[in-house]
Tab-separated table of C-alpha atoms in Angstrom:
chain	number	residue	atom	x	y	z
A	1	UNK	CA	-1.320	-59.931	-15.972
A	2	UNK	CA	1.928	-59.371	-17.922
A	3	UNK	CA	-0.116	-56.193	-19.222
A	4	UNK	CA	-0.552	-54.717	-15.890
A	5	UNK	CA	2.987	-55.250	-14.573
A	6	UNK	CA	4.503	-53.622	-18.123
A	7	UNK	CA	2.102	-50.140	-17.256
A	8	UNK	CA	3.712	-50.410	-13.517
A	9	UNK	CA	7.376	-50.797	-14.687
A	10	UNK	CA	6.352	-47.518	-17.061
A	11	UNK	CA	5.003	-45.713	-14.144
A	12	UNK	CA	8.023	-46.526	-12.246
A	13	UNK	CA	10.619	-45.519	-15.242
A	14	UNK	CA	8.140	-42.125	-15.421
A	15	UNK	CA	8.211	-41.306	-11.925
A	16	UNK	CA	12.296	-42.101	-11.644
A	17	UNK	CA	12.751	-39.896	-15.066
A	18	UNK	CA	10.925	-37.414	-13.564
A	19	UNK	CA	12.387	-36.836	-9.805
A	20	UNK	CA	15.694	-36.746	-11.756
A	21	UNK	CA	15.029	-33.948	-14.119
A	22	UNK	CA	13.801	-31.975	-10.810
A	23	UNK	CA	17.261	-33.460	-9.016
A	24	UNK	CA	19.345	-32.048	-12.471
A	25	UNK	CA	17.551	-29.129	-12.643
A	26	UNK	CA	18.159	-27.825	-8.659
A	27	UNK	CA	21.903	-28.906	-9.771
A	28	UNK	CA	21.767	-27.012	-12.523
A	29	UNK	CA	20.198	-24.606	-10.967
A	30	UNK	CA	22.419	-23.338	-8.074
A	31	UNK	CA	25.504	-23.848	-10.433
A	32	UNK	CA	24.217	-20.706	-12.184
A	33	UNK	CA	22.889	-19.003	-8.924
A	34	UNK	CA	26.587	-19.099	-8.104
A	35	UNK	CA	27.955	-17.926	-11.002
A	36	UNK	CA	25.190	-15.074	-10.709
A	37	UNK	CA	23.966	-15.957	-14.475
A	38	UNK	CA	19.896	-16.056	-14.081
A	39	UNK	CA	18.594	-12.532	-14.660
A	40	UNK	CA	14.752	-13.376	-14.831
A	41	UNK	CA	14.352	-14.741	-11.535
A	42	UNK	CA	11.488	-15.867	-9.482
A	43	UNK	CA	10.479	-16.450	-6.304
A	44	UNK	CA	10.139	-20.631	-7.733
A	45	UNK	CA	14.237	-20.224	-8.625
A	46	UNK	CA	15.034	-20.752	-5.037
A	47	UNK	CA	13.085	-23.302	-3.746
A	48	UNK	CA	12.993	-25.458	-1.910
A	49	UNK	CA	14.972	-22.604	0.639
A	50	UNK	CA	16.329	-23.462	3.672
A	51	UNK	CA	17.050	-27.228	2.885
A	52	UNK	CA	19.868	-29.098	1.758
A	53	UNK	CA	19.116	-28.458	-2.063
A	54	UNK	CA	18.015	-32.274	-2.318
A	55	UNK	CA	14.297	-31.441	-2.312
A	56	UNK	CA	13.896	-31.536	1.466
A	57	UNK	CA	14.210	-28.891	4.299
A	58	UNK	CA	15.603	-30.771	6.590
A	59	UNK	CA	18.654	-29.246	8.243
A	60	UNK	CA	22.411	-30.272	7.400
A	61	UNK	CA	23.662	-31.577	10.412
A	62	UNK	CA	27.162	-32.148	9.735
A	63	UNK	CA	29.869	-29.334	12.346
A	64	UNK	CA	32.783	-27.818	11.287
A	65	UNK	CA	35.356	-25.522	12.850
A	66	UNK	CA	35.591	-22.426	11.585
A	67	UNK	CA	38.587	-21.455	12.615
A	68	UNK	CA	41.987	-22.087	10.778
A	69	UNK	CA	43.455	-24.211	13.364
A	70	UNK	CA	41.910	-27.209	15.577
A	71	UNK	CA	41.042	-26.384	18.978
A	72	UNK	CA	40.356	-28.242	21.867
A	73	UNK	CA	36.973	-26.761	23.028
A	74	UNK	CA	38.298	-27.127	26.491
A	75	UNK	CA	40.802	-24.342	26.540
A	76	UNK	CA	40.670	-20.729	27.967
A	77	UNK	CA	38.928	-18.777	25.442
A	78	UNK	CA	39.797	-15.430	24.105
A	79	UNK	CA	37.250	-12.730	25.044
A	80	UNK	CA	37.525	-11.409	21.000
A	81	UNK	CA	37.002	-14.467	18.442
A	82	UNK	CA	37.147	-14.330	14.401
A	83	UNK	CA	34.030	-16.613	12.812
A	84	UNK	CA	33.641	-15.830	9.518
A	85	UNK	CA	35.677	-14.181	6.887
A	86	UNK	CA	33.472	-12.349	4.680
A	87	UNK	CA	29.467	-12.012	6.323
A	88	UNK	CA	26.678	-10.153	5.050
A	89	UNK	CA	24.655	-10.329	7.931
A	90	UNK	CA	24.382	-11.980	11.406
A	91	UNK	CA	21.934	-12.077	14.564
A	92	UNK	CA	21.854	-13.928	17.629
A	93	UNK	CA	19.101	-16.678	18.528
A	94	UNK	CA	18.247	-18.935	20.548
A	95	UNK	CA	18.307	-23.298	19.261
A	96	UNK	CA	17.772	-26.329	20.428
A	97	UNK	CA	21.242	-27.646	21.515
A	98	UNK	CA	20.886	-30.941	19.478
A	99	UNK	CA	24.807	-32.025	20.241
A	100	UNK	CA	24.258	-32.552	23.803
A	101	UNK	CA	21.615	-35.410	24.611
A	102	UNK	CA	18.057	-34.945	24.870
A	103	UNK	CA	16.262	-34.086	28.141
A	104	UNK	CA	13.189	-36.448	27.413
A	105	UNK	CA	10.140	-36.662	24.486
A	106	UNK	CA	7.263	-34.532	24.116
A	107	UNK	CA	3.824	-35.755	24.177
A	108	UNK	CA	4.360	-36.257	20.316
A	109	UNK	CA	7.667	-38.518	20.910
A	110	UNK	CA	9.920	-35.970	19.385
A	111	UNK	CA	13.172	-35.187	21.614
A	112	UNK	CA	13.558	-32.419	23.617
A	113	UNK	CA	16.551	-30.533	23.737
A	114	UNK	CA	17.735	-27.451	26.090
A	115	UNK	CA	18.212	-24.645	24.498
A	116	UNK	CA	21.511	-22.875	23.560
A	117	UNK	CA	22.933	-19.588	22.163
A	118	UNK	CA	24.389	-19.341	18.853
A	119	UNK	CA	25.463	-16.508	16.064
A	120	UNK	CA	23.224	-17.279	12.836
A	121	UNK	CA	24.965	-15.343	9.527
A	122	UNK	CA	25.416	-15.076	6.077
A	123	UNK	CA	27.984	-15.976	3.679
A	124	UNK	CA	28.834	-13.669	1.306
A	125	UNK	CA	29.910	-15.649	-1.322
A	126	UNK	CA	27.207	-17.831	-1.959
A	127	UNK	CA	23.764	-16.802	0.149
A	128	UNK	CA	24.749	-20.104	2.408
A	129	UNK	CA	23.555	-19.945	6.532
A	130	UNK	CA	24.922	-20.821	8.955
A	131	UNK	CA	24.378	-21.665	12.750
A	132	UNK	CA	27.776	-20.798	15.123
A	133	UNK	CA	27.313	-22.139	18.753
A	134	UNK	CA	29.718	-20.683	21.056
A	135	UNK	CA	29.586	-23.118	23.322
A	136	UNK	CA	31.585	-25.710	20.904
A	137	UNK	CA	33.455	-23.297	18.741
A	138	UNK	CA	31.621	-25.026	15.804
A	139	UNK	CA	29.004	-23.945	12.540
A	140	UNK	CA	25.996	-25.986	11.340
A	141	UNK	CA	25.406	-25.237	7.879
A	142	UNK	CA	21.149	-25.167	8.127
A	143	UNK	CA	20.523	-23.261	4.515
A	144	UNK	CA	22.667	-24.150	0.930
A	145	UNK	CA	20.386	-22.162	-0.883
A	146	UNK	CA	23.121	-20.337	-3.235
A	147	UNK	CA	21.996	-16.707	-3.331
A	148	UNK	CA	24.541	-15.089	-5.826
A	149	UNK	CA	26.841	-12.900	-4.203
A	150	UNK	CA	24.968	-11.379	-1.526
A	151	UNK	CA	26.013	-7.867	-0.555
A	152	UNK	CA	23.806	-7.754	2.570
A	153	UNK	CA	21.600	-9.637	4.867
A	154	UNK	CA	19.198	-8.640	7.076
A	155	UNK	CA	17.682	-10.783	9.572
A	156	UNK	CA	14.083	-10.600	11.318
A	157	UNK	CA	14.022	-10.451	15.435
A	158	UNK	CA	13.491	-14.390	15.372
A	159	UNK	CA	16.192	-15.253	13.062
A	160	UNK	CA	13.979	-17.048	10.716
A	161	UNK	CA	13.326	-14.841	7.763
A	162	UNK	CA	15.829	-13.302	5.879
A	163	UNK	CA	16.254	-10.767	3.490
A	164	UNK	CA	19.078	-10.673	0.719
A	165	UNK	CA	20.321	-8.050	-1.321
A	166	UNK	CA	22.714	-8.304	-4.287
A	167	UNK	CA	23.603	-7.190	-7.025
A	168	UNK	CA	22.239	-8.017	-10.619
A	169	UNK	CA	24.466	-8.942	-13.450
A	170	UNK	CA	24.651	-5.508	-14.510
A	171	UNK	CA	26.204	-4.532	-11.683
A	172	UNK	CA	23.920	-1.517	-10.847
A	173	UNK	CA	20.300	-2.846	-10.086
A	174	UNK	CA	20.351	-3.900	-6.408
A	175	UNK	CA	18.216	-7.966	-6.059
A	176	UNK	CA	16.475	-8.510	-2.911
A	177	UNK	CA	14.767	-11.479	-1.763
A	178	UNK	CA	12.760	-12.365	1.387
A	179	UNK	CA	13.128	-16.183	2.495
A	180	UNK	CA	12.163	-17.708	5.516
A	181	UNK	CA	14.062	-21.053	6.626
A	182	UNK	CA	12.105	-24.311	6.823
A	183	UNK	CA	9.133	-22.822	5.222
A	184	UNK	CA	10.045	-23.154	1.065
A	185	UNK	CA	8.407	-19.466	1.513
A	186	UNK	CA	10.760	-17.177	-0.665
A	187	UNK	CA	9.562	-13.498	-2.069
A	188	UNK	CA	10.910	-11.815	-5.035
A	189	UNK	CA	11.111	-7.564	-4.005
A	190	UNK	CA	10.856	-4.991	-6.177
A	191	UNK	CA	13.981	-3.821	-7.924
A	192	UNK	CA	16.112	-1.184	-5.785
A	193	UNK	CA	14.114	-0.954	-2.705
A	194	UNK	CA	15.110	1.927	-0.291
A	195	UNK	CA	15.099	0.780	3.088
A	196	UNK	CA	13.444	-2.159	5.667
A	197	UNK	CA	12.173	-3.300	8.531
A	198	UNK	CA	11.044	-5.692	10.661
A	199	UNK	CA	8.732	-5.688	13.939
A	200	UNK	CA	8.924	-8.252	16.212
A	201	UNK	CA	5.930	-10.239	15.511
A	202	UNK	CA	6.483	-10.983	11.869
A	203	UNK	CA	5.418	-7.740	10.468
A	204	UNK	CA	7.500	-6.292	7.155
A	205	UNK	CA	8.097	-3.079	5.599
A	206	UNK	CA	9.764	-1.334	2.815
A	207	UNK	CA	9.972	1.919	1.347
A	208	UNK	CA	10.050	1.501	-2.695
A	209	UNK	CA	11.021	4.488	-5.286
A	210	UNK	CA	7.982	5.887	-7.351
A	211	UNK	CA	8.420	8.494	-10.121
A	212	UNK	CA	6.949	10.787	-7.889
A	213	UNK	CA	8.891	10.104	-4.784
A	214	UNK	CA	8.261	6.994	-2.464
A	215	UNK	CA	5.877	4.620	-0.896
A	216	UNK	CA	5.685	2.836	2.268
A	217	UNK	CA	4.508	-1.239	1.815
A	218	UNK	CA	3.510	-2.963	4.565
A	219	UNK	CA	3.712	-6.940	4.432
A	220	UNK	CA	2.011	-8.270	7.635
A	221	UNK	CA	1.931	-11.718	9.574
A	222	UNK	CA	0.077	-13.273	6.999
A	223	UNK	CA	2.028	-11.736	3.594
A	224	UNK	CA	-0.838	-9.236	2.745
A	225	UNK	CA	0.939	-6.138	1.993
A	226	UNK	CA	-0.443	-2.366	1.109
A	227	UNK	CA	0.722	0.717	1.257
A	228	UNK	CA	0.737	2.515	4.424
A	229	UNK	CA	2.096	5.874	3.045
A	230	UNK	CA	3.238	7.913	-0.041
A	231	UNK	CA	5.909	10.300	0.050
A	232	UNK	CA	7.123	13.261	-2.388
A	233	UNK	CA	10.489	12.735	-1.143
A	234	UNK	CA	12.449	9.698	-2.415
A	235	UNK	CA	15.103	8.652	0.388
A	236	UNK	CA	14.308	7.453	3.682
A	237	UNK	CA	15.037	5.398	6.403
A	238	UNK	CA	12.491	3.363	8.189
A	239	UNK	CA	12.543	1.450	11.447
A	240	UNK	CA	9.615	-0.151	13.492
A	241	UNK	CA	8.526	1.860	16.488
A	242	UNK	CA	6.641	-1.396	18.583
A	243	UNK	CA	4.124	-2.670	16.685
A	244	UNK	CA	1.840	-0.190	15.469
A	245	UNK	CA	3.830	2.675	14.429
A	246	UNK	CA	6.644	3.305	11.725
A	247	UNK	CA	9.774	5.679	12.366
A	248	UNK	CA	10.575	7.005	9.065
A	249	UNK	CA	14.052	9.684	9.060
A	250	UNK	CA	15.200	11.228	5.615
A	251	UNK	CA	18.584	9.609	4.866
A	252	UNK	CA	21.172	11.548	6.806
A	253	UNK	CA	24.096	13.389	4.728
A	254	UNK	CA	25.896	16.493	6.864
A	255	UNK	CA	24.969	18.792	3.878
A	256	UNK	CA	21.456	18.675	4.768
A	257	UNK	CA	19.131	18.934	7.321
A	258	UNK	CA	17.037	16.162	8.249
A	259	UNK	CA	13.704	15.446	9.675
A	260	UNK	CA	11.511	12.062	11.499
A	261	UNK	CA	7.897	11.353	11.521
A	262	UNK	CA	6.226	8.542	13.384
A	263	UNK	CA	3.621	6.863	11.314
A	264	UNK	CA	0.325	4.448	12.314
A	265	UNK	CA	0.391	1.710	10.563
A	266	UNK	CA	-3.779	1.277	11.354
A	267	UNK	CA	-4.800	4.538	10.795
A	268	UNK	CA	-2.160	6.368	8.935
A	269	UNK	CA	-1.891	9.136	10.943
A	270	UNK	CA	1.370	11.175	10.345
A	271	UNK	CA	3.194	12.470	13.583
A	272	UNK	CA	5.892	15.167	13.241
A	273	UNK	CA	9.127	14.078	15.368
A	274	UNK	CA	12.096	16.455	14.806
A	275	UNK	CA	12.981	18.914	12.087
A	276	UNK	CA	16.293	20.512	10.841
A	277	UNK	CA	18.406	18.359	12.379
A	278	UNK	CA	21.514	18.364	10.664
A	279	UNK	CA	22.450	14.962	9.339
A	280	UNK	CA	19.789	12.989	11.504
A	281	UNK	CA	19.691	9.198	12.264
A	282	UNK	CA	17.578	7.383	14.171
A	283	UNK	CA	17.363	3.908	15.350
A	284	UNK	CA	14.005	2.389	17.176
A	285	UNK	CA	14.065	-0.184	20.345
A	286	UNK	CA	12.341	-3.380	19.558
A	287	UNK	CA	9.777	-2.550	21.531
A	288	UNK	CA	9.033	1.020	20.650
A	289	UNK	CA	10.196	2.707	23.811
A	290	UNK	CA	13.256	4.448	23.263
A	291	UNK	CA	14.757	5.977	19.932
A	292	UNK	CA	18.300	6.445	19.640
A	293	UNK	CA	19.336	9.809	17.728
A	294	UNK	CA	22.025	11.003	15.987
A	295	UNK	CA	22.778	14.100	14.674
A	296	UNK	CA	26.915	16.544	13.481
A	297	UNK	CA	27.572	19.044	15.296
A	298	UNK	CA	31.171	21.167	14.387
A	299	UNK	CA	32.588	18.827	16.948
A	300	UNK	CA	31.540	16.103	15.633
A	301	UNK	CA	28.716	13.302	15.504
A	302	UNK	CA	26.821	13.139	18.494
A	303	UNK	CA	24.343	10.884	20.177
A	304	UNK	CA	21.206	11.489	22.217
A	305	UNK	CA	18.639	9.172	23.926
A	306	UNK	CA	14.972	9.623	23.366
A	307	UNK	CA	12.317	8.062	25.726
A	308	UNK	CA	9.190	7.882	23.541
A	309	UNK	CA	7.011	7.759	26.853
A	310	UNK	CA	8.273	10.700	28.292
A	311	UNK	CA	9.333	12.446	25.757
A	312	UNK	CA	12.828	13.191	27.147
A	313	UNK	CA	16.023	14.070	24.975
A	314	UNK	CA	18.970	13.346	26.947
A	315	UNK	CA	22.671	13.536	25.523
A	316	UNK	CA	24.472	10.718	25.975
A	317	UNK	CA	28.208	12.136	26.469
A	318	UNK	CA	29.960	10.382	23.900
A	319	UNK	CA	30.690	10.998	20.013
A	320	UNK	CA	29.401	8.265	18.246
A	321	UNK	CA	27.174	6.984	15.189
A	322	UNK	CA	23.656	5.593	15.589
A	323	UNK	CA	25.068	2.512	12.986
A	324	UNK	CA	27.387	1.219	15.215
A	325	UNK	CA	24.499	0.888	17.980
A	326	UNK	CA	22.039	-1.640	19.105
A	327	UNK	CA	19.929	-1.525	21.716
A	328	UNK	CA	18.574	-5.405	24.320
A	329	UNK	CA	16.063	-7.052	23.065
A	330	UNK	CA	14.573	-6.159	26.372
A	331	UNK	CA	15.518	-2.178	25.801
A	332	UNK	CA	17.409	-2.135	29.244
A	333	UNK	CA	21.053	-0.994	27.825
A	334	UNK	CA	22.649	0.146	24.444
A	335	UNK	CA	25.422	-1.212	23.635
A	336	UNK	CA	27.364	1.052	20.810
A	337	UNK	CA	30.953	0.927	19.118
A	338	UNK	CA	32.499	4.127	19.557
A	339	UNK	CA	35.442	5.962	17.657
A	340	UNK	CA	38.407	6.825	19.278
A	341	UNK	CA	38.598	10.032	17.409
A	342	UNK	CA	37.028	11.363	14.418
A	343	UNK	CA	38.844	12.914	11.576
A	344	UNK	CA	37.685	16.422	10.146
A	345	UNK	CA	35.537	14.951	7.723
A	346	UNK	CA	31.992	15.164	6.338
A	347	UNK	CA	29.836	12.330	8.715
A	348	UNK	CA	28.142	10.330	8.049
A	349	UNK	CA	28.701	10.665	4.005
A	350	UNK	CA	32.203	9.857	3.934
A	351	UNK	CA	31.764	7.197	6.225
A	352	UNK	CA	29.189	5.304	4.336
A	353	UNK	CA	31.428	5.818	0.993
A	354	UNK	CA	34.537	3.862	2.997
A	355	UNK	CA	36.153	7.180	2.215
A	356	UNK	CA	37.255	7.189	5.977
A	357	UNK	CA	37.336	4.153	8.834
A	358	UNK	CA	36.657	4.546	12.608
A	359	UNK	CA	39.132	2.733	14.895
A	360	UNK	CA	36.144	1.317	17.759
A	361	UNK	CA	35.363	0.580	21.159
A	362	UNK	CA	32.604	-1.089	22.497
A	363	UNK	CA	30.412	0.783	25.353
A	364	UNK	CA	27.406	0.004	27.043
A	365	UNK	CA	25.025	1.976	28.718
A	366	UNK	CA	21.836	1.843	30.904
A	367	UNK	CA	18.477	3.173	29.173
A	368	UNK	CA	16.967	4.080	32.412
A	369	UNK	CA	19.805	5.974	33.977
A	370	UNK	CA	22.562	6.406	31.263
A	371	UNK	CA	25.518	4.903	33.152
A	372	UNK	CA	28.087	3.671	31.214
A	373	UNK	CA	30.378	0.786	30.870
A	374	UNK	CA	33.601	0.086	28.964
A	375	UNK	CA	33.048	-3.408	27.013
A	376	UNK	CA	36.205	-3.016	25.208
A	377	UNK	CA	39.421	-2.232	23.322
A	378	UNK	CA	38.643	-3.667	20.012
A	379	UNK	CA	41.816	-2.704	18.734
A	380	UNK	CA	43.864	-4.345	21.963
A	381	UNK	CA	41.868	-7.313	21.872
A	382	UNK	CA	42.352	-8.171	17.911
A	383	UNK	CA	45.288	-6.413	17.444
A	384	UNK	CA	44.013	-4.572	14.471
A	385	UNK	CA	41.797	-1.343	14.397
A	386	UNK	CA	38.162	-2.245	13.866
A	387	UNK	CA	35.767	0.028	12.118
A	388	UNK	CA	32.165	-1.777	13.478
A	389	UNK	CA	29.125	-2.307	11.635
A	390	UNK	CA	25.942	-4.162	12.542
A	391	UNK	CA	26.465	-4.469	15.866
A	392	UNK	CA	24.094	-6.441	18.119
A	393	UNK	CA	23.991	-8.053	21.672
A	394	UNK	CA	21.685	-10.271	24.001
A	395	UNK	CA	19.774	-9.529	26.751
A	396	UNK	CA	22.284	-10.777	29.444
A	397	UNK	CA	24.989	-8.983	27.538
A	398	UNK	CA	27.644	-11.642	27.706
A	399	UNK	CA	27.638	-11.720	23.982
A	400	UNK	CA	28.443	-9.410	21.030
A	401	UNK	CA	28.445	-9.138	17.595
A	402	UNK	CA	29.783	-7.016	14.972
A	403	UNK	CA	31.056	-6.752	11.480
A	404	UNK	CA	34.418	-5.521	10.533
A	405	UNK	CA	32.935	-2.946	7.297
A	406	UNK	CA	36.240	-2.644	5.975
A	407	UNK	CA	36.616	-6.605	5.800
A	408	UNK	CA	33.107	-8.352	6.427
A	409	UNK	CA	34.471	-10.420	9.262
A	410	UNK	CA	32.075	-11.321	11.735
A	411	UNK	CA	33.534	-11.356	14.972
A	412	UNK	CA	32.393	-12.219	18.543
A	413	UNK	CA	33.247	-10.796	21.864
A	414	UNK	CA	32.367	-12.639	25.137
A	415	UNK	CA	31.783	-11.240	28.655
């Protein structure tokens, strides 16, 4: 008898030793994550991801304000609002507005909720996520994974899987990591990886740099990835065109021409788009029907609508840069940020080197019949010239979001 409870008080001291050399070790852990000091790092080094960093995944549920000074939700509220100081990346999604009371129980007995908007981003500083609901002015904090000093942070359409980039302790070889919240799923990339993409459904792609060039790896719903194409050229930019097909556009500099190709994913066939176009951009619609193009003329950058369907190339009237556009989820209107002027400068190299900033305003047109709307005066609304980056907007367009490139604030502007 005494025998059998001495091997139970063992277990016990075992099991208790044990859960906290895996509670000092996550400690440990994300103290060096955030001090960027791991350089062999594996896809194990950041679970459990999404959670609190206790072991579970659950979601922090504690709200703060994030601006500087208390404010009564209540008040009139400025069209143009600050959220974050330095962002790597930011989408809006739809949640389950779990401050207000529940609207009954499922068949389960779990608590329904009505749903909400809210601005889901990136801290720079540490890799941390965060939920901002407009509605209350306030942040959840649903992801303390520390991801050392992430440069940038690209979301999928959902909101759920992220990729970060950042860089390693040498300062030159560029980290990325795919992570999806609330599934301790987390992918270590390839070193240096050229450009990404998501589809809606859950597909992923990147292009990575071979000794002979480039090739395309697809990652689909499941995680199986292969490569969907090889390349003797090295830099591209890839976008997904719907579902099935890849847009892939040489990167754009206005010392060189550039060219697009549309790619199957199934069968690999290669489709010629446009050729020669002098510092070419594209971006795809979600849903693969329109491609937004962008190309320097001696004037100036300039931006043109393409209707894959139809096959129609239509000017859209405006200077502008296909990085400072977005198109509804839905693929009824653009909405881009659009320079005031533009100085007599190389675009887009010097742009992308911070060489030169824009000064922005925010226009929206109609995909069907190209009329435009003035969203606004970024510069009258913050007082400060904004030079936008990673725009994005919802369906209804009452909200959008951008980045500040000069500063990495994430701002918001509501209609």
């Amino acid at each position: 008898m005494h025998r059998g409870r001495l091997i139970r008080i063992i277990l016990i001291i075992l099991i208790l030793g044990m859960g906290g050399f895996l509670i000092v070790r996550n400690i440990s852990l994300k103290k060096q994550l955030k001090n960027g000091e791991i350089s062999n790092i594996t896809s194990k080094d950041f679970l459990p991801f999404g959670g609190n960093g206790g072991g579970g995944g659950s979601i922090i549920k504690n709200i703060f304000n994030t601006n500087d000074n208390e404010k009564d939700i209540n008040e009139v509220k400025t069209p143009l609002i600050k959220i974050h100081d330095s962002v790597a990346g930011s989408i809006i999604v739809n949640i389950p507005d779990e401050i207000a009371p529940s609207t009954g129980l499922d068949k389960n007995g779990n608590k329904i909720y009505d749903t909400t908007l809210a601005i889901r981003y990136v801290t720079k500083e540490n890799g941390f996520v965060y939920d901002y609901i407009p509605k209350y002015q306030k942040s959840y904090l649903i992801s303390d994974t520390p991801i050392p000093k992430v440069s940038f942070a690209h979301f999928s359409p959902n909101g759920n899987t992220i990729l970060f980039q950042y860089l390693d302790i040498d300062l030159i070889t560029e980290k990325s990591i795919l992570g999806t919240l609330g599934n301790n799923t987390v992918t270590v990339l390839p070193n240096n990886i050229i450009s990404y993409a998501f589809s809606k459904n859950g597909k992923f792609v990147y292009v990575q740099k071979t000794n002979n060039g480039a090739k395309f790896i697809l990652k689909n719903e499941v995680g199986k990835e292969s490569v969907i194409y090889e390349s003797e050229l090295s830099e591209w930019n890839v976008n997904f065109l719907g579902e099935e097909n890849l847009l892939i556009t040489t990167k754009a500099s206005e010392y060189a021409d550039g060219f697009s190709y549309i790619i199957n994913i199934n069968n690999k066939t290669v489709k010629r788009l446009w050729t020669n176009v002098t510092a070419l951009t594209t971006k795809a619609s979600l849903g693969g029907n329109f491609i937004l193009r962008g190309e320097t003329e001696k004037s100036g950058p300039k931006l043109s609508l393409y209707n894959v369907k139809t096959g129609e190339l239509s000017p859209l009237g405006k200077m502008g840069m296909v990085e400072k556009c977005s198109f509804s989820e839905d693929e009824t209107t653009l909405t881009c940020a659009i320079p005031k002027s533009f100085e007599n400068r190389p675009y887009p190299d010097d742009w992308y080197l911070g060489i030169i900033e824009t000064n922005d305003g925010i226009i929206r047109y109609t995909t069907q019949n190209k009329n435009t709307r003035i969203i606004s005066d970024l510069e009258q609304d913050s007082g400060n010239p904004i030079d936008v980056l990673e725009l994005k907007v919802n369906n209804s367009g009452s909200m959008t979001i951008f980045i500040n490139k000069k500063t990495s604030e994430l701002y918001l502007y509501e209609e």
